[in-house]
PDB file of C-alpha atoms in Angstrom:
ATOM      1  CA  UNK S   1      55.961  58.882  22.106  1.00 73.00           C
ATOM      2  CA  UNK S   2      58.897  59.717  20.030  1.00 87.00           C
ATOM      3  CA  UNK S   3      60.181  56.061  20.294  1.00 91.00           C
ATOM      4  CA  UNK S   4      56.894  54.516  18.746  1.00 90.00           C
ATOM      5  CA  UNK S   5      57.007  56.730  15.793  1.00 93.00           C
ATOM      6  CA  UNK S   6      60.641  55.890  15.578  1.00 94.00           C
ATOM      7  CA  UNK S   7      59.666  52.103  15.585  1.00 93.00           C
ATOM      8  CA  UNK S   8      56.802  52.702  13.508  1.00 93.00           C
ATOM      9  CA  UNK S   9      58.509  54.607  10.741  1.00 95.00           C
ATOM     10  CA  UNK S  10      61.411  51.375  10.585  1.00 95.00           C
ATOM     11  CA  UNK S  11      58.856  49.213  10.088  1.00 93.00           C
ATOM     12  CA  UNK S  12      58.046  50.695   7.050  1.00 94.00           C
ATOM     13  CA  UNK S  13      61.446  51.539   5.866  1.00 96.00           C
ATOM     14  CA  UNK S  14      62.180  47.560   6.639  1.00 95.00           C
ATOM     15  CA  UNK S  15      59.015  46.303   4.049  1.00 95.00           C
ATOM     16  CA  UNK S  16      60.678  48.898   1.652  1.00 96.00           C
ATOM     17  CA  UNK S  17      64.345  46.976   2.249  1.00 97.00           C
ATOM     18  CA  UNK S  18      62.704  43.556   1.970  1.00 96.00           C
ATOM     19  CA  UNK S  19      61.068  44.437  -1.171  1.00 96.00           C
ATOM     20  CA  UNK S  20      64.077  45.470  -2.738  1.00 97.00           C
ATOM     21  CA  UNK S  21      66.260  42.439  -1.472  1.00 97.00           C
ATOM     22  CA  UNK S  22      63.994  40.262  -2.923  1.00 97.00           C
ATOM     23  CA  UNK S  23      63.464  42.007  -6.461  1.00 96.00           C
ATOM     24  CA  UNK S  24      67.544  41.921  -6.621  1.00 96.00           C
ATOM     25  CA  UNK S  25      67.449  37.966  -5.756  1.00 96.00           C
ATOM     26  CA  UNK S  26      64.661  37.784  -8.329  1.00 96.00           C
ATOM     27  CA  UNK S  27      66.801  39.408 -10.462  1.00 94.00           C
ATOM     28  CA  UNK S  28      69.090  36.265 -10.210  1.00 94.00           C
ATOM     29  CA  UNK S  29      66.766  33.833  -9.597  1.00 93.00           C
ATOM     30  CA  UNK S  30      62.957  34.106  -9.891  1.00 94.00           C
ATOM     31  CA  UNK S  31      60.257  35.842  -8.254  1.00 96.00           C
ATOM     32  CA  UNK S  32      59.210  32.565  -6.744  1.00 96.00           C
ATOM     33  CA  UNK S  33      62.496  31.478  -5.811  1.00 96.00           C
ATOM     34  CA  UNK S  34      63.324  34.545  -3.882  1.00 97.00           C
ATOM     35  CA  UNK S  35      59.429  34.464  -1.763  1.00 97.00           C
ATOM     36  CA  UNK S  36      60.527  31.176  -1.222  1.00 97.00           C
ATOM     37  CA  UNK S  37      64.386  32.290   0.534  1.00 97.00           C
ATOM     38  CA  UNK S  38      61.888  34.964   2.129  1.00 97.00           C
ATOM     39  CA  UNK S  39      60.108  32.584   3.954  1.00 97.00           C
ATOM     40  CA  UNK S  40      62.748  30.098   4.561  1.00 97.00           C
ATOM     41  CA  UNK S  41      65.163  32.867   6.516  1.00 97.00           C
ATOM     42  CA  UNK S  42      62.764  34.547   7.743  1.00 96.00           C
ATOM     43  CA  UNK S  43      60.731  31.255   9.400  1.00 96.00           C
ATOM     44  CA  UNK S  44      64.323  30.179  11.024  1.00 96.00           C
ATOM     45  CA  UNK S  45      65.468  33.848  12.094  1.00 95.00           C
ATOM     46  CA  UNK S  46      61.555  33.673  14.456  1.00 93.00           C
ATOM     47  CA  UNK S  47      62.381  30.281  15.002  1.00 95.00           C
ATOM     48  CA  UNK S  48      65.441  31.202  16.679  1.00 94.00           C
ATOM     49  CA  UNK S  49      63.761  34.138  18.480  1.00 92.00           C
ATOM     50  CA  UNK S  50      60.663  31.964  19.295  1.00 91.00           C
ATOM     51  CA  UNK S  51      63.556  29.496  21.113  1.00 93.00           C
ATOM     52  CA  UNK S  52      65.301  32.374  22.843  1.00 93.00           C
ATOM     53  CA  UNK S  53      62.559  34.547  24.152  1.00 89.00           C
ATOM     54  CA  UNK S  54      60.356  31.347  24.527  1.00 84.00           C
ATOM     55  CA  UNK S  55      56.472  31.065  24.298  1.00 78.00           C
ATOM     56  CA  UNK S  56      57.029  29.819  20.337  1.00 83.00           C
ATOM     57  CA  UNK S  57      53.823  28.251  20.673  1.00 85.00           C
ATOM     58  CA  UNK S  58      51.493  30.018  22.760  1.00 86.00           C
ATOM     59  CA  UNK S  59      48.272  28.151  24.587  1.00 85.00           C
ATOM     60  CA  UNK S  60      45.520  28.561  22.191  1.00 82.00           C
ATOM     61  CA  UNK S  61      47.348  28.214  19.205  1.00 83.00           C
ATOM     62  CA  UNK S  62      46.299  24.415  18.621  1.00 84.00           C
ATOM     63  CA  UNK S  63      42.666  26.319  18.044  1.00 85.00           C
ATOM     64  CA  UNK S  64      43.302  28.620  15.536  1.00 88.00           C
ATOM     65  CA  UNK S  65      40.653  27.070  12.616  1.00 89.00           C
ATOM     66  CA  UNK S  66      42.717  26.003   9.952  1.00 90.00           C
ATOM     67  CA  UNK S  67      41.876  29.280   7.483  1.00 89.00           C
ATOM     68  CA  UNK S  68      44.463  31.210   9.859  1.00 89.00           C
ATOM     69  CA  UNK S  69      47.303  29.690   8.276  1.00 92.00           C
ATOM     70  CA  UNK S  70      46.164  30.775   4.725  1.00 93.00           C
ATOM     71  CA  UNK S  71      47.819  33.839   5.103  1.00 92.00           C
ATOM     72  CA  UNK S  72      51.149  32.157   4.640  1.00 94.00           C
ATOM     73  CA  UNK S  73      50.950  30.747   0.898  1.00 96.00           C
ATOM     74  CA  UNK S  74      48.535  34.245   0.181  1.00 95.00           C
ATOM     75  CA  UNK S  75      52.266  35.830   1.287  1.00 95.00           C
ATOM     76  CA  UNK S  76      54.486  33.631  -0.903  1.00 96.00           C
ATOM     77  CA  UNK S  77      52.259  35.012  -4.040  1.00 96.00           C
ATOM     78  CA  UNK S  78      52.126  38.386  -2.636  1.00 95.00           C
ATOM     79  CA  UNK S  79      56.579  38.481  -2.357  1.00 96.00           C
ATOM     80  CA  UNK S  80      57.013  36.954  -5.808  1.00 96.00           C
ATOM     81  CA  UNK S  81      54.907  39.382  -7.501  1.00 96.00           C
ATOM     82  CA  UNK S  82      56.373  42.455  -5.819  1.00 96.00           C
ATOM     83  CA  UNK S  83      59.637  41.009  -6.852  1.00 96.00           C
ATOM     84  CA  UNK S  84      58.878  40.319  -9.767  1.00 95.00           C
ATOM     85  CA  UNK S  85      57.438  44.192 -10.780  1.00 95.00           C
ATOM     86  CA  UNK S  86      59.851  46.173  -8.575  1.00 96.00           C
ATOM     87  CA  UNK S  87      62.645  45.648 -11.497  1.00 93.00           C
ATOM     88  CA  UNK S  88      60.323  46.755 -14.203  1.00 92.00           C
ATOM     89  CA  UNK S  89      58.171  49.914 -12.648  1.00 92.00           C
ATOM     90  CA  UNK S  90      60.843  50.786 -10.021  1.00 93.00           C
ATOM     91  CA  UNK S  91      60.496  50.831  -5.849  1.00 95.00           C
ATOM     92  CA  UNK S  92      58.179  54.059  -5.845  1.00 94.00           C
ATOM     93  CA  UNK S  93      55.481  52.735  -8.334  1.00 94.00           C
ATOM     94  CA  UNK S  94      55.386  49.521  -6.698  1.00 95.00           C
ATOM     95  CA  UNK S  95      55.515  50.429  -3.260  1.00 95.00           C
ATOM     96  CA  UNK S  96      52.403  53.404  -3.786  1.00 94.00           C
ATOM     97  CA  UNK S  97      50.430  50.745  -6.134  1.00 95.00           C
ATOM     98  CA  UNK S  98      50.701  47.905  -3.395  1.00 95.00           C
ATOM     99  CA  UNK S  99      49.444  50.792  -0.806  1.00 94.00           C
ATOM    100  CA  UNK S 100      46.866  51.866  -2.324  1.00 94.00           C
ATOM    101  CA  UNK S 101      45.773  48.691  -3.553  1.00 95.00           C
ATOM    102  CA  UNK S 102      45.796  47.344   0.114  1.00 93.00           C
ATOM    103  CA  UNK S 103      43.717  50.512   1.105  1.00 92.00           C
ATOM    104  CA  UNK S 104      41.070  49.984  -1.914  1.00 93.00           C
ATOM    105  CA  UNK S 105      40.815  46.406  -0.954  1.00 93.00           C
ATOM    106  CA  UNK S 106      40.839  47.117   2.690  1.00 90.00           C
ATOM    107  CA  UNK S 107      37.655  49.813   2.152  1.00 90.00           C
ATOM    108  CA  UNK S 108      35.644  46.703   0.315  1.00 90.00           C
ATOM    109  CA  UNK S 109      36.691  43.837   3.277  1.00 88.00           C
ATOM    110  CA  UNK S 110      35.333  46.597   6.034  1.00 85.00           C
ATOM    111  CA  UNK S 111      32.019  47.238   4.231  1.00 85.00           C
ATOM    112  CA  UNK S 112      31.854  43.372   3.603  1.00 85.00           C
ATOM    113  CA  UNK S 113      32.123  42.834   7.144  1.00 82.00           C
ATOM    114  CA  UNK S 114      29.979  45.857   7.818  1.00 77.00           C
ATOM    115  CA  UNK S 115      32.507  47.291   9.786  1.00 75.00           C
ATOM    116  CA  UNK S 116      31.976  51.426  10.742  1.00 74.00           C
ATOM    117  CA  UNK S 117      33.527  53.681   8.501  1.00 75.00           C
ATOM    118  CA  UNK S 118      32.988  57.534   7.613  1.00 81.00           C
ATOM    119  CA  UNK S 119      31.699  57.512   4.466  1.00 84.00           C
ATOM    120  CA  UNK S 120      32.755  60.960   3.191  1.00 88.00           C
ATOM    121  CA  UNK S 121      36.548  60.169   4.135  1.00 90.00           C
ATOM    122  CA  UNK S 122      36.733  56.715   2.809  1.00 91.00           C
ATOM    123  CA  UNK S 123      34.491  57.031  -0.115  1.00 93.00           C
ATOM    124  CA  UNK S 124      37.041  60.597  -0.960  1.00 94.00           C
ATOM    125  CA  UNK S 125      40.149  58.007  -0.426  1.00 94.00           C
ATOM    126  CA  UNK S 126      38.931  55.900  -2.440  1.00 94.00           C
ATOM    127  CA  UNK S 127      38.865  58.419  -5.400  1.00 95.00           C
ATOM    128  CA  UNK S 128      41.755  60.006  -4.820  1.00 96.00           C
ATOM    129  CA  UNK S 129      43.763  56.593  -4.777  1.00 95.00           C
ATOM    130  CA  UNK S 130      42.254  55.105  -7.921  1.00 95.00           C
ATOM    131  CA  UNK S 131      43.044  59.239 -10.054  1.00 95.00           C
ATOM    132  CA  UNK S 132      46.935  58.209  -8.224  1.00 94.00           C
ATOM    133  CA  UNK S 133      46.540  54.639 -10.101  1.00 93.00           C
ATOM    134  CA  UNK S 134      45.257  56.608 -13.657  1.00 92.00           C
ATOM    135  CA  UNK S 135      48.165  58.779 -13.467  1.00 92.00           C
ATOM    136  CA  UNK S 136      51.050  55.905 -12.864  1.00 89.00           C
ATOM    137  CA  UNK S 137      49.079  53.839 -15.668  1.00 84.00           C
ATOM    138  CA  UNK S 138      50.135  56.820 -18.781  1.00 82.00           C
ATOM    139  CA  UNK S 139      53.512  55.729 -18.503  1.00 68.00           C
ATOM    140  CA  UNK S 140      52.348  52.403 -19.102  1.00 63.00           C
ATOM    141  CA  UNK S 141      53.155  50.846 -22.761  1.00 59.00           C
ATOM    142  CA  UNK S 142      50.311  49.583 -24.071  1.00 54.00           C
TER     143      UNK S 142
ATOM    144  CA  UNK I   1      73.429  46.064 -12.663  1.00 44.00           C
ATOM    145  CA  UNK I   2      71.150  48.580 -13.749  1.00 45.00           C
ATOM    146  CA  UNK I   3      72.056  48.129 -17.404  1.00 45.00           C
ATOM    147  CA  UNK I   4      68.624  46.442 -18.908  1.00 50.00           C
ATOM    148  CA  UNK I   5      65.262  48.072 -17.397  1.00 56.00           C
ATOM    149  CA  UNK I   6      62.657  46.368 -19.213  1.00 59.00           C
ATOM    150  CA  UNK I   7      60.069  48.429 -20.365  1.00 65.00           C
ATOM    151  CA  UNK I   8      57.236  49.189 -18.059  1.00 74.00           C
ATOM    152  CA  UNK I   9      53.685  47.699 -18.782  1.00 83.00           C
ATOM    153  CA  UNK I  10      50.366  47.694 -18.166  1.00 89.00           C
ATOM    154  CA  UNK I  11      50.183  43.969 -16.141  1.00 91.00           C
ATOM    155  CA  UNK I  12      52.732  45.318 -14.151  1.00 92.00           C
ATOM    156  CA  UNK I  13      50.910  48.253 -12.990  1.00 92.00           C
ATOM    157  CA  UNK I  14      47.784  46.113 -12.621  1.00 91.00           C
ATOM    158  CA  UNK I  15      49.950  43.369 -10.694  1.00 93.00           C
ATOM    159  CA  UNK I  16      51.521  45.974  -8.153  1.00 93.00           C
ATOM    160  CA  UNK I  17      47.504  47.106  -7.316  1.00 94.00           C
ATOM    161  CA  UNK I  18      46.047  43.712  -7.206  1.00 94.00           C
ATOM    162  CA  UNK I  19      48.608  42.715  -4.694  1.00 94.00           C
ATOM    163  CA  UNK I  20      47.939  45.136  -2.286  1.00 93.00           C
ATOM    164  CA  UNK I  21      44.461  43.294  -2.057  1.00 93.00           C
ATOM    165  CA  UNK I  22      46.410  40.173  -1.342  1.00 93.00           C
ATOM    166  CA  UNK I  23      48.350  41.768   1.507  1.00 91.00           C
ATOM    167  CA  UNK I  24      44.667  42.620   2.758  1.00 90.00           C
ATOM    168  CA  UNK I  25      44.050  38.884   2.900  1.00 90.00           C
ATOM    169  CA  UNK I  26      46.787  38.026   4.159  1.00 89.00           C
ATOM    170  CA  UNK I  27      46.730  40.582   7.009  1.00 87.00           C
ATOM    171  CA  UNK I  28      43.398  39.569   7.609  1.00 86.00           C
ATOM    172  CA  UNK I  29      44.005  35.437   8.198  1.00 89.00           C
ATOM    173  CA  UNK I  30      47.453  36.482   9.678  1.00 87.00           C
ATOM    174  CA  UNK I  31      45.548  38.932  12.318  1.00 84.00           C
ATOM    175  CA  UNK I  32      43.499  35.410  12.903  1.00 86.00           C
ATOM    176  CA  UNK I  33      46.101  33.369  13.793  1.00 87.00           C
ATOM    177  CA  UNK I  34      47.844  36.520  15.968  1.00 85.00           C
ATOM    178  CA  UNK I  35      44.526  36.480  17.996  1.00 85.00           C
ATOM    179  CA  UNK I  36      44.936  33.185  18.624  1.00 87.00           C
ATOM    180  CA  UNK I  37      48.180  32.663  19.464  1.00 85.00           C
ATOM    181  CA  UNK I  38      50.555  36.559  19.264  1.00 86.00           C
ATOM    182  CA  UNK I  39      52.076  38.212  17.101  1.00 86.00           C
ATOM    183  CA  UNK I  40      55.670  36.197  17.076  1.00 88.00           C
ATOM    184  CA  UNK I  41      53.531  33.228  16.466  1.00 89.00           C
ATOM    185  CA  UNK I  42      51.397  34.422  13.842  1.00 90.00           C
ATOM    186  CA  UNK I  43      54.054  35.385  12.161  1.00 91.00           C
ATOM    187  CA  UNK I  44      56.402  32.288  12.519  1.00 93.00           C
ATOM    188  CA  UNK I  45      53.318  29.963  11.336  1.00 92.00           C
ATOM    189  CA  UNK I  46      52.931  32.344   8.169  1.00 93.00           C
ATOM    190  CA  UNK I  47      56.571  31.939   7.286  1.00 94.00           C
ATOM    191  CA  UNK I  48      56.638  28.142   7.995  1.00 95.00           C
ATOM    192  CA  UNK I  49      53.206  27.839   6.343  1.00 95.00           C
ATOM    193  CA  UNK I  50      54.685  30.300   3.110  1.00 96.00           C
ATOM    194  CA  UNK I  51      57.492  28.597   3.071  1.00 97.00           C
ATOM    195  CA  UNK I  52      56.041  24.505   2.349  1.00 97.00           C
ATOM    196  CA  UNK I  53      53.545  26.701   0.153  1.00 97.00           C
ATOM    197  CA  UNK I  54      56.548  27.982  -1.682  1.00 97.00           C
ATOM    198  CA  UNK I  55      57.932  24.114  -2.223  1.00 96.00           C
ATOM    199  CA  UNK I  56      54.962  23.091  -3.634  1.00 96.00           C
ATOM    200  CA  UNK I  57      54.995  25.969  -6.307  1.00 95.00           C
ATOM    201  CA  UNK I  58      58.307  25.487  -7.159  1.00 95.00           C
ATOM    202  CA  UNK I  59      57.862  21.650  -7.573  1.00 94.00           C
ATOM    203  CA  UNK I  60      54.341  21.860  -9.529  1.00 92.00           C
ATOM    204  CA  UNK I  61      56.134  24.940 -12.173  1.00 88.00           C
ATOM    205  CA  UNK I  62      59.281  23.073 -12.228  1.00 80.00           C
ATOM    206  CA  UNK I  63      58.687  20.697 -15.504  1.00 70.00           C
ATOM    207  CA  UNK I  64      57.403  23.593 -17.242  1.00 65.00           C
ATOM    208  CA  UNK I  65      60.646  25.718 -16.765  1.00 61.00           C
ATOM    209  CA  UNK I  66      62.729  25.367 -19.561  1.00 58.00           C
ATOM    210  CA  UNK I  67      66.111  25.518 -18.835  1.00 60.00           C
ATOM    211  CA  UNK I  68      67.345  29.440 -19.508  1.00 60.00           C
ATOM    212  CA  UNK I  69      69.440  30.265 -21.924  1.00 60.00           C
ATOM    213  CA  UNK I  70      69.860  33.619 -20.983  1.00 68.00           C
ATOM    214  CA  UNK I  71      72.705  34.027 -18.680  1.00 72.00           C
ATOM    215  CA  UNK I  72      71.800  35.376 -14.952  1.00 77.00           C
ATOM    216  CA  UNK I  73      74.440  37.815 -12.732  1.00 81.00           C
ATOM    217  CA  UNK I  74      74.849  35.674  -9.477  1.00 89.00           C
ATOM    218  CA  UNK I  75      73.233  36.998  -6.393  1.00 91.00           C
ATOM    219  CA  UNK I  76      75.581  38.365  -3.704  1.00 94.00           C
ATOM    220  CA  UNK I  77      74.712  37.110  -0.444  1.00 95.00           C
ATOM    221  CA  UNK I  78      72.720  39.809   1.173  1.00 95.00           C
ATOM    222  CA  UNK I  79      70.258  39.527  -1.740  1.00 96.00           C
ATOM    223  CA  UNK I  80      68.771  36.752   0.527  1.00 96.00           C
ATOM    224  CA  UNK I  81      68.382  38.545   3.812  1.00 95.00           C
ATOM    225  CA  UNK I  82      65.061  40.207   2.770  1.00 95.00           C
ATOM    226  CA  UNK I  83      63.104  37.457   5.005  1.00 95.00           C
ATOM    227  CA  UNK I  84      65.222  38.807   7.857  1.00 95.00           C
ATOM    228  CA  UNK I  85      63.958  42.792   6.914  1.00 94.00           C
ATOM    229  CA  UNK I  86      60.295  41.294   7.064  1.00 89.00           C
ATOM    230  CA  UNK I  87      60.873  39.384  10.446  1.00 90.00           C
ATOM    231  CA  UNK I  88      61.727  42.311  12.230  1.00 90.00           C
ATOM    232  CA  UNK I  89      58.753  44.011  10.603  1.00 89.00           C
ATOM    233  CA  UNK I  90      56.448  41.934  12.091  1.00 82.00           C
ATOM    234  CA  UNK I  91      58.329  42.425  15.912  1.00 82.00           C
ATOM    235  CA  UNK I  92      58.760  46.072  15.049  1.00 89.00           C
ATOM    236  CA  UNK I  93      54.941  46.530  13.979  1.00 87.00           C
ATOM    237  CA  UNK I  94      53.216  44.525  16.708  1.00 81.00           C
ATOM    238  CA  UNK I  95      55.398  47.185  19.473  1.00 84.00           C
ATOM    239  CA  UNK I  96      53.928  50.055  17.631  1.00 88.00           C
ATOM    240  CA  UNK I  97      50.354  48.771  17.436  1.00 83.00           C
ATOM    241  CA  UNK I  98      50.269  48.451  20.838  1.00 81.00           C
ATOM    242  CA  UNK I  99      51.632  51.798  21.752  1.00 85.00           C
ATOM    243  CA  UNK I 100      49.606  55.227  21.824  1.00 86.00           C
ATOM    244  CA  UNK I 101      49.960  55.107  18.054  1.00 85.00           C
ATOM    245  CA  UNK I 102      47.647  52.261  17.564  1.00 83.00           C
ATOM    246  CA  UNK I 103      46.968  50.768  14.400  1.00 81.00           C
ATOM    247  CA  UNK I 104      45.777  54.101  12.648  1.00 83.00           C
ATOM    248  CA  UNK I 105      48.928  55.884  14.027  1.00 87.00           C
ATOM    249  CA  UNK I 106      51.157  52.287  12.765  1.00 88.00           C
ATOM    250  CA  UNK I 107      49.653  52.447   9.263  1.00 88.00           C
ATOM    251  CA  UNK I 108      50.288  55.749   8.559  1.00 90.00           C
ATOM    252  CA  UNK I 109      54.023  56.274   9.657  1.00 92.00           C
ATOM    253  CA  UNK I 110      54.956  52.955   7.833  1.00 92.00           C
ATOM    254  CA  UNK I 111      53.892  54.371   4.917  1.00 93.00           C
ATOM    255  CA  UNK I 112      55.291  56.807   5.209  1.00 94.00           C
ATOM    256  CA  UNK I 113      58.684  54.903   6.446  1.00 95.00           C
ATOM    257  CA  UNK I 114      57.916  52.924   2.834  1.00 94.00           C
ATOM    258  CA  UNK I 115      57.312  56.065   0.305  1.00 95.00           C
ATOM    259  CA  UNK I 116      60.793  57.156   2.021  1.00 95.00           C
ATOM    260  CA  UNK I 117      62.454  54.574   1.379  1.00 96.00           C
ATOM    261  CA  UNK I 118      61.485  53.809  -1.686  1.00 96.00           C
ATOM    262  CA  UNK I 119      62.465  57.530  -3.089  1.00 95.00           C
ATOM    263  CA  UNK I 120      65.530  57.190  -2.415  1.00 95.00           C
ATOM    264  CA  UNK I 121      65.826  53.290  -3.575  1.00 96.00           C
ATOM    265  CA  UNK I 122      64.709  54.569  -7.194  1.00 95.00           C
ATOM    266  CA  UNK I 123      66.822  58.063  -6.535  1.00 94.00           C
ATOM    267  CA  UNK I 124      70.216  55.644  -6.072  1.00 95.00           C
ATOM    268  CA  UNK I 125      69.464  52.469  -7.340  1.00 93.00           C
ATOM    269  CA  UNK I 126      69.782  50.908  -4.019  1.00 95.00           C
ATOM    270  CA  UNK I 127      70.752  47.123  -4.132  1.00 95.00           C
ATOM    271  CA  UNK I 128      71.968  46.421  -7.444  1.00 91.00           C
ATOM    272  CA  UNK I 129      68.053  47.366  -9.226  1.00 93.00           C
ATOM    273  CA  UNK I 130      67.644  49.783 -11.546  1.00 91.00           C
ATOM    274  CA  UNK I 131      68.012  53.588 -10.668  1.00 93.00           C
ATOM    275  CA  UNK I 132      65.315  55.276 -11.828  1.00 91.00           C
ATOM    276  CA  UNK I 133      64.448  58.889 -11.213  1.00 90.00           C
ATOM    277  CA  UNK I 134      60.929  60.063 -10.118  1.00 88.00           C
ATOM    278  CA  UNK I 135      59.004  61.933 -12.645  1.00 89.00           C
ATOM    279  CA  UNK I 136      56.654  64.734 -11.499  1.00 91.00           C
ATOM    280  CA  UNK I 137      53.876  62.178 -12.667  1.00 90.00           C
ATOM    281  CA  UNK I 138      55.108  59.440 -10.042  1.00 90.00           C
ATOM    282  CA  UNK I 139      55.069  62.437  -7.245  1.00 93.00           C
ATOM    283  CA  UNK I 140      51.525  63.465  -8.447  1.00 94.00           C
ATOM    284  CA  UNK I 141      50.859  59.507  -7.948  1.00 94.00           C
ATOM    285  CA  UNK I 142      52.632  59.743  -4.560  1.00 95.00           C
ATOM    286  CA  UNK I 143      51.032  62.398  -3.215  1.00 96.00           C
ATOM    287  CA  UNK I 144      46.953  61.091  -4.639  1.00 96.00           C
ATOM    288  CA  UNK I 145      47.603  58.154  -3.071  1.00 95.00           C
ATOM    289  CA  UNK I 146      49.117  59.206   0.198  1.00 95.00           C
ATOM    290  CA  UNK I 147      46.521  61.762   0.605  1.00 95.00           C
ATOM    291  CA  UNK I 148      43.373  59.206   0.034  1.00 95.00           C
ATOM    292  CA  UNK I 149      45.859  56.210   2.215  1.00 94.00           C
ATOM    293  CA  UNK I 150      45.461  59.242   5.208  1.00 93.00           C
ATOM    294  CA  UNK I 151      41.604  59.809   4.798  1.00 92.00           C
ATOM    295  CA  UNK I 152      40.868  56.112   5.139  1.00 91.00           C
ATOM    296  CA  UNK I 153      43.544  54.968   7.232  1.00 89.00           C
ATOM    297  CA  UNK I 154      42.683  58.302   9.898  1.00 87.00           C
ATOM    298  CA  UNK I 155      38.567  58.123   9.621  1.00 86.00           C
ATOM    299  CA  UNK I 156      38.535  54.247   9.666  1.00 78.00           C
ATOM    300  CA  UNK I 157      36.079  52.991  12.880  1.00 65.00           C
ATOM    301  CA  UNK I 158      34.453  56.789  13.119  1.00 63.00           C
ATOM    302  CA  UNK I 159      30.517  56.159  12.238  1.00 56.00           C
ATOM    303  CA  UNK I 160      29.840  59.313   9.959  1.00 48.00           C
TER     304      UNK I 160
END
């Protein structure tokens, strides 16, 4: 079990790296440059590993509906913009804004696709989350 | 580095919460393509899709970019290994989902692997951005938004 956690917790540290990589290229470039290097490296580093391990592209794959693949440009947007704010409210702000805006969202997809959810928890989350937004918004010139 | 800081505003606090609601979508069509394929796949049809996605951005914005004036530090080369960070992510994340952690158990600890990282990013100024140290009104933010991350993340699928 302790090798999970291990993996899980790198996983996280590793979106907090990326993040910062790519608001220091932005720095130098532009937000929308550095999604695109993102991509770019990233696509031929699991290109690579597709090649090596094999199985690139599974059976099936030919029948994902052509909405699957939306997630890709929703990504590009989703890079430049944390590059483009990690420089100006710092790593912390960012990376608790993009968290709890992924949870908020994530609370409105589930009842959208009616899926089960304790009310008292998520509805207290919810709360709790948008009083963490209010307080990193008074720092906020206006 | 870490000379200018431009003043925080509003649209960038706004920004940083809206795009957790694109990472939502994108988890959500990526998750598609995962359960059609797996997870190395969904992943390398993201980047390849982000990345022609990317071109096309860059080519529609680039008449309307004046050329800057303002002169830019050049980026050292590790400045563009970030795509390499979120490549492993995606390995790294699909081995803990399917552990006894599950998703719930995934979620959580990356958070928490991304709050840690990111104190000490702002603590040091980690990779040439701006140090910044955190106020007691970023922890208070911190720990809100943690705390209401682990209700939902920890109750979500229980009927109440």
């Amino acid at each position: 079990m302790t090798i999970p956690i291990l993996v899980a917790v790198l996983a996280g540290l590793l979106v907090g790296l990326s993040r910062q990589l790519n608001g220091r290229l932005a720095v130098s470039t532009s937000p929308l440059i550095s999604s695109f290097w993102n991509h770019a490296i990233g696509f031929a580093a699991l290109t690579v590993l597709g090649l090596v391990v094999g199985g690139l592209i599974p059976p099936g794959a030919e029948d994902a509906p052509w909405h699957a693949y939306v997630g890709g440009p929703i990504g590009v947007v989703f890079v430049a913009a944390g590059s483009w704010v990690i420089a100006r409210i710092g790593a912390v702000n960012t990376a608790i804004l993009v968290i709890g805006g992924q949870m908020v969202s994530g609370v409105v997809l589930d009842l959208f696709l009616a899926a089960p959810t304790a009310l008292w928890a998520t509805g207290l989350g919810v709360i709790l989350i948008l009083a963490g937004v209010v307080v990193t918004q008074t720092q906020a010139k206006r | 580095m870490a000379t200018s800081t431009p003043r925080p505003r509003l649209i960038h606090f706004m920004a940083a919460f809206g795009t957790g609601g694109l990472l939502t979508l994108m988890v959500h069509f990526n998750g598609e393509l995962g359960r059609h394929g797996n997870a190395l796949f969904s992943s390398w049809g993201a980047h390849g899709t982000g990345t022609v996605a990317a071109i096309l951005f860059l080519a529609l914005l680039y008449r309307r970019r004046a050329k800057s004036t303002v002169e830019r530090p050049p980026a050292p080369v590790w400045a563009y290994l970030g795509g390499l960070s979120g490549a492993a992510t995606v390995m790294l994340t699909s081995l803990a989902v399917n552990s006894p952690l599950a998703l719930a158990g995934t979620l959580a600890l990356g958070l928490a692997g991304q709050v840690v990282f990111s104190l000490g990013a702002d603590l040091w100024g980690l990779f040439g951005l701006p140090k910044r140290r955190p106020t007691l009104r970023d922890l208070i933010a911190l720990a809100l938004i943690l705390a209401g991350s682990a209700l939902i993340i920890l109750f979500r699928g229980f009927e109440s």
